[in-house]
PDB file of C-alpha atoms in Angstrom:
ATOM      1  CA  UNK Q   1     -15.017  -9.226   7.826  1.00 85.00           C
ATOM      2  CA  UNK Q   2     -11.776 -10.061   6.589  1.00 94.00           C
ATOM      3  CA  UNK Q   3     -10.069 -14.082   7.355  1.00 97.00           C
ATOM      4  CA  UNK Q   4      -7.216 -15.600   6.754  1.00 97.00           C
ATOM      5  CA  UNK Q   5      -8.696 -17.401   4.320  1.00 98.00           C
ATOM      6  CA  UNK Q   6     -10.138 -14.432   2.453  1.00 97.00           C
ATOM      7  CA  UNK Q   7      -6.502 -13.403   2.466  1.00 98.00           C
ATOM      8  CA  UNK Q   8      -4.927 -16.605   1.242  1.00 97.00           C
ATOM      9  CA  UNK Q   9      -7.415 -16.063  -1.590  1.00 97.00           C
ATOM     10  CA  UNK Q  10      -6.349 -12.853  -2.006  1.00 97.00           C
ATOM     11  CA  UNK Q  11      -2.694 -13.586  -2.394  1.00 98.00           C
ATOM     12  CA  UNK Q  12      -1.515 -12.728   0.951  1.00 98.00           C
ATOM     13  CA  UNK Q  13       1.856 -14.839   2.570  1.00 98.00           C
ATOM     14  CA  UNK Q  14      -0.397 -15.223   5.517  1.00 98.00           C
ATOM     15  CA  UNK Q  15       1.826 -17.286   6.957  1.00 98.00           C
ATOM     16  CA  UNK Q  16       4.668 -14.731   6.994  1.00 98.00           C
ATOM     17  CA  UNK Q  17       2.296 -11.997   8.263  1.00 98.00           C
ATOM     18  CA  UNK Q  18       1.152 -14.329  10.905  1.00 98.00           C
ATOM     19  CA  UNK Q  19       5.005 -15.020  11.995  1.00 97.00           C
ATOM     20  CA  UNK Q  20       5.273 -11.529  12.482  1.00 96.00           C
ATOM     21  CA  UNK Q  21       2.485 -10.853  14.790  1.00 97.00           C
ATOM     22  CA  UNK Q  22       3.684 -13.938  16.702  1.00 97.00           C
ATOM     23  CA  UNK Q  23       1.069 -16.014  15.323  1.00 97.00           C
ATOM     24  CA  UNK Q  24      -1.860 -14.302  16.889  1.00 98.00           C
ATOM     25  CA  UNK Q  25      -4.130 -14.354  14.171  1.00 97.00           C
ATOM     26  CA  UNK Q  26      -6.751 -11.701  15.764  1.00 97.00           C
ATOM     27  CA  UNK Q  27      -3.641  -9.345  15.826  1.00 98.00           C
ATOM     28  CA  UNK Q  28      -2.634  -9.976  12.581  1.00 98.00           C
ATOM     29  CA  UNK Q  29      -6.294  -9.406  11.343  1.00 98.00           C
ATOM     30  CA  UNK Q  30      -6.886  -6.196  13.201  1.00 97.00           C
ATOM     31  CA  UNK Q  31      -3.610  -4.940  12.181  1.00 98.00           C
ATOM     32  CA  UNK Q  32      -4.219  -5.886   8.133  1.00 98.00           C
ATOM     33  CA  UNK Q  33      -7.510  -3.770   8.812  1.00 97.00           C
ATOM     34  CA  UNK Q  34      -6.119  -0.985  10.169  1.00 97.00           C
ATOM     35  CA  UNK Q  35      -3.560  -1.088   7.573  1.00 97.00           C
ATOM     36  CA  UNK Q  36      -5.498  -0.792   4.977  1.00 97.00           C
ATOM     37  CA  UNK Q  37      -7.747   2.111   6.424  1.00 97.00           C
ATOM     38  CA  UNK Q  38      -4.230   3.987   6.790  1.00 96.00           C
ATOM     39  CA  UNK Q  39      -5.126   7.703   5.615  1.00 97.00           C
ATOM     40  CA  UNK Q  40      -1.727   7.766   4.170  1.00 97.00           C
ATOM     41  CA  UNK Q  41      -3.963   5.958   1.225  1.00 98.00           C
ATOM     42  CA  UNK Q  42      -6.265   9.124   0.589  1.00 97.00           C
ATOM     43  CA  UNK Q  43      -3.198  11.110   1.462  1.00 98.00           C
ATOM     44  CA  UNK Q  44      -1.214   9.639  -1.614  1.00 97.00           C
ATOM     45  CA  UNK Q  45      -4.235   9.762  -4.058  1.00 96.00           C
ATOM     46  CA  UNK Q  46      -4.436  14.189  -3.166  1.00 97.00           C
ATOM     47  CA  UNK Q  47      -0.815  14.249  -3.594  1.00 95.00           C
ATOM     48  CA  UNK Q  48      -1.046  12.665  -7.079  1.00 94.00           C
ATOM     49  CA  UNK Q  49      -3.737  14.648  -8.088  1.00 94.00           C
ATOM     50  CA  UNK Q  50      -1.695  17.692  -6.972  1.00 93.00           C
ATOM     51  CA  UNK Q  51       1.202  16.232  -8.976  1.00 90.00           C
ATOM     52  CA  UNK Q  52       2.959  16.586  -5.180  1.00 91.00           C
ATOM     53  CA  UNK Q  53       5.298  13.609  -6.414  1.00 90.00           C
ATOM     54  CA  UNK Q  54       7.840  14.291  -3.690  1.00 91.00           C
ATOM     55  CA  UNK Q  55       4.937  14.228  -0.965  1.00 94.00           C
ATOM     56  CA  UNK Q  56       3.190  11.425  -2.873  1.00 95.00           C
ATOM     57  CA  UNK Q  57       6.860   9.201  -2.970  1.00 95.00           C
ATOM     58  CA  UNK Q  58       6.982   9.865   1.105  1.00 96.00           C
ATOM     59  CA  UNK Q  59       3.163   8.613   1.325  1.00 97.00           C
ATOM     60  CA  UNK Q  60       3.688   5.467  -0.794  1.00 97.00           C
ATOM     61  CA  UNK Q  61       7.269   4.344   0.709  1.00 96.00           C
ATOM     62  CA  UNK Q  62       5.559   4.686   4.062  1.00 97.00           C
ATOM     63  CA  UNK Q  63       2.917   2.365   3.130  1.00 98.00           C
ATOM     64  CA  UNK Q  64       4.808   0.040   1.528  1.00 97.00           C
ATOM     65  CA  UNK Q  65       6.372  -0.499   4.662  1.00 96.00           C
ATOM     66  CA  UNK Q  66       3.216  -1.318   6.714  1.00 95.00           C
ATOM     67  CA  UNK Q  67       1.740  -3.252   3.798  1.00 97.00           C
ATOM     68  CA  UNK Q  68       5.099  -5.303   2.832  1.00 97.00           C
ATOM     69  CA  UNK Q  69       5.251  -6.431   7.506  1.00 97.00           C
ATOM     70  CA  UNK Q  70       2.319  -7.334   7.241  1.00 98.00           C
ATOM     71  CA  UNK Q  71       2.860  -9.711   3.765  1.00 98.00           C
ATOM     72  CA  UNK Q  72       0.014  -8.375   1.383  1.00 98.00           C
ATOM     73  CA  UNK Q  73       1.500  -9.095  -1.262  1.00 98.00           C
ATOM     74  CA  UNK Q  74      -0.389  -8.198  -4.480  1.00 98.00           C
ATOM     75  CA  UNK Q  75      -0.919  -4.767  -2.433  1.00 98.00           C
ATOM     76  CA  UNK Q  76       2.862  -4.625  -1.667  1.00 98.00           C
ATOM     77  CA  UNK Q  77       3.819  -5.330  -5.151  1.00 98.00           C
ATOM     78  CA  UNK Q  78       1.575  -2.471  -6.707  1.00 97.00           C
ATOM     79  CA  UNK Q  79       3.080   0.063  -4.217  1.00 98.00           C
ATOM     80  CA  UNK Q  80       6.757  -0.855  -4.928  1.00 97.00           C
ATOM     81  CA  UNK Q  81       5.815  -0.221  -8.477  1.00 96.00           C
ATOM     82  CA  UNK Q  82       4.646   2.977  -7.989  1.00 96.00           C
ATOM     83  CA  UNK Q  83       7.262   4.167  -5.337  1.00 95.00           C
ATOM     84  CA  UNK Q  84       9.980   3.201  -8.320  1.00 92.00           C
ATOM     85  CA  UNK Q  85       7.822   5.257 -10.423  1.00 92.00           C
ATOM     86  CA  UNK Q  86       8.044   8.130  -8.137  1.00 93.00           C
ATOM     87  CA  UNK Q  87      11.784   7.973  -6.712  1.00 89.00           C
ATOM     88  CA  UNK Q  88      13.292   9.873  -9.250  1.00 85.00           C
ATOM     89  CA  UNK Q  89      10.661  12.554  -8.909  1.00 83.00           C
ATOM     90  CA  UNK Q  90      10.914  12.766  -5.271  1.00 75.00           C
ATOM     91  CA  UNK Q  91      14.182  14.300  -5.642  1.00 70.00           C
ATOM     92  CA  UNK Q  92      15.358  18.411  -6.000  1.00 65.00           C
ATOM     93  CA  UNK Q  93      16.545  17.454  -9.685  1.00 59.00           C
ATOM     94  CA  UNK Q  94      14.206  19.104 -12.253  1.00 48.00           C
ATOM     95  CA  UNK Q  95      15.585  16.630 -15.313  1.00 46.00           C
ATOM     96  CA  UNK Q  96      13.513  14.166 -13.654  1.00 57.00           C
ATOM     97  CA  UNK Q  97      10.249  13.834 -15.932  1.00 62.00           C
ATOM     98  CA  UNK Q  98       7.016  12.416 -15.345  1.00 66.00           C
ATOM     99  CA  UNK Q  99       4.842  10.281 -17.202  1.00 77.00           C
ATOM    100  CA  UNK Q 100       1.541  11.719 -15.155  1.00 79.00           C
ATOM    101  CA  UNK Q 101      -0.961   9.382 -17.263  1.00 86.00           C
ATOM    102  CA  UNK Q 102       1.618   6.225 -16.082  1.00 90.00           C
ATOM    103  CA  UNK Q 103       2.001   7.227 -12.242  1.00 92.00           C
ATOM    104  CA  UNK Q 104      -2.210   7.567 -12.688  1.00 93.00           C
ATOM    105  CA  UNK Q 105      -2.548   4.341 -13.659  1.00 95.00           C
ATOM    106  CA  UNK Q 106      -0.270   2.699 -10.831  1.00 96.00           C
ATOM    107  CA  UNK Q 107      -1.868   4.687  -8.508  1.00 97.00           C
ATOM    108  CA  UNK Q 108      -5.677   3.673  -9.168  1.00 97.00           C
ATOM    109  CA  UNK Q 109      -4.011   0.264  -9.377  1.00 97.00           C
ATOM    110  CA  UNK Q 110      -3.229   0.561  -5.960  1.00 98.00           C
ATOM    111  CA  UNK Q 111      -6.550   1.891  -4.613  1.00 98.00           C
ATOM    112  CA  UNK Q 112      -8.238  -0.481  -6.532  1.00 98.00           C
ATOM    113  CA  UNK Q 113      -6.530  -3.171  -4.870  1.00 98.00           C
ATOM    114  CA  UNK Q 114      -6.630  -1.676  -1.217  1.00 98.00           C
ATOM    115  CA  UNK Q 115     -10.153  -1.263  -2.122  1.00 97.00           C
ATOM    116  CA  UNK Q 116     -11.201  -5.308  -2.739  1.00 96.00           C
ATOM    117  CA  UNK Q 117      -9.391  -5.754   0.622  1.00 96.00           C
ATOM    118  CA  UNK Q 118     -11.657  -2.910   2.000  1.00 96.00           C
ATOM    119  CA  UNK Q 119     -14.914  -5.443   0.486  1.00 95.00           C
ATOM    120  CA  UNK Q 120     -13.394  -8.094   2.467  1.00 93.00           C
TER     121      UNK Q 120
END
């Protein structure tokens, strides 16, 4: 079961999460869960296998959203890396390259980490 303090631990601005959810911390814990259950997770890891960058960039901006309110940070920091990654591809231009063996890496990164908080 996940805590705050397993959180803290983790690297999460509990504090700032907390604020958001007006300091109701079984809120704030049941949304964190939910969060990180999000199918948009599985979602982004077919779309990268698919090399669906555009599709993949719409996943991963959406969760960064919903991980970044809710203050996870080491989470929220690996998806803004990888939503950088994939901005330029998400675009119609076709001068935009990819570096598929980078955008792999950032994106096991992520699940990696969504996974520890999955442990919790």
């Amino acid at each position: 079961m996940i805590t705050i303090q397993a959180l803290k631990e983790f690297g999460a601005d509990t504090e700032t999460g907390l604020a958001r959810c007006m300091k109701k911390e079984d809120f704030y814990l049941r949304l964190v869960g939910m969060s990180i259950k999000e199918p948009r997770f599985e979602q982004l890891q077919e779309a990268m296998r698919q090399k669906d960058y555009k599709q993949a960039f719409e996943y991963c901006h959406s969760l960064k959203g919903v991980v970044g309110n809710l203050a996870l940070d080491p989470l929220y920091k690996e998806i803004c890396e990888l939503t950088e990654a994939l901005r330029p591809l998400s675009s119609d231009d076709p001068s935009a390259g990819a570096d598929g063996a980078a955008l792999d890496s950032l994106c096991q990164k992520v699940m990696q980490t969504r996974d520890a908080l999955l442990k919790m």
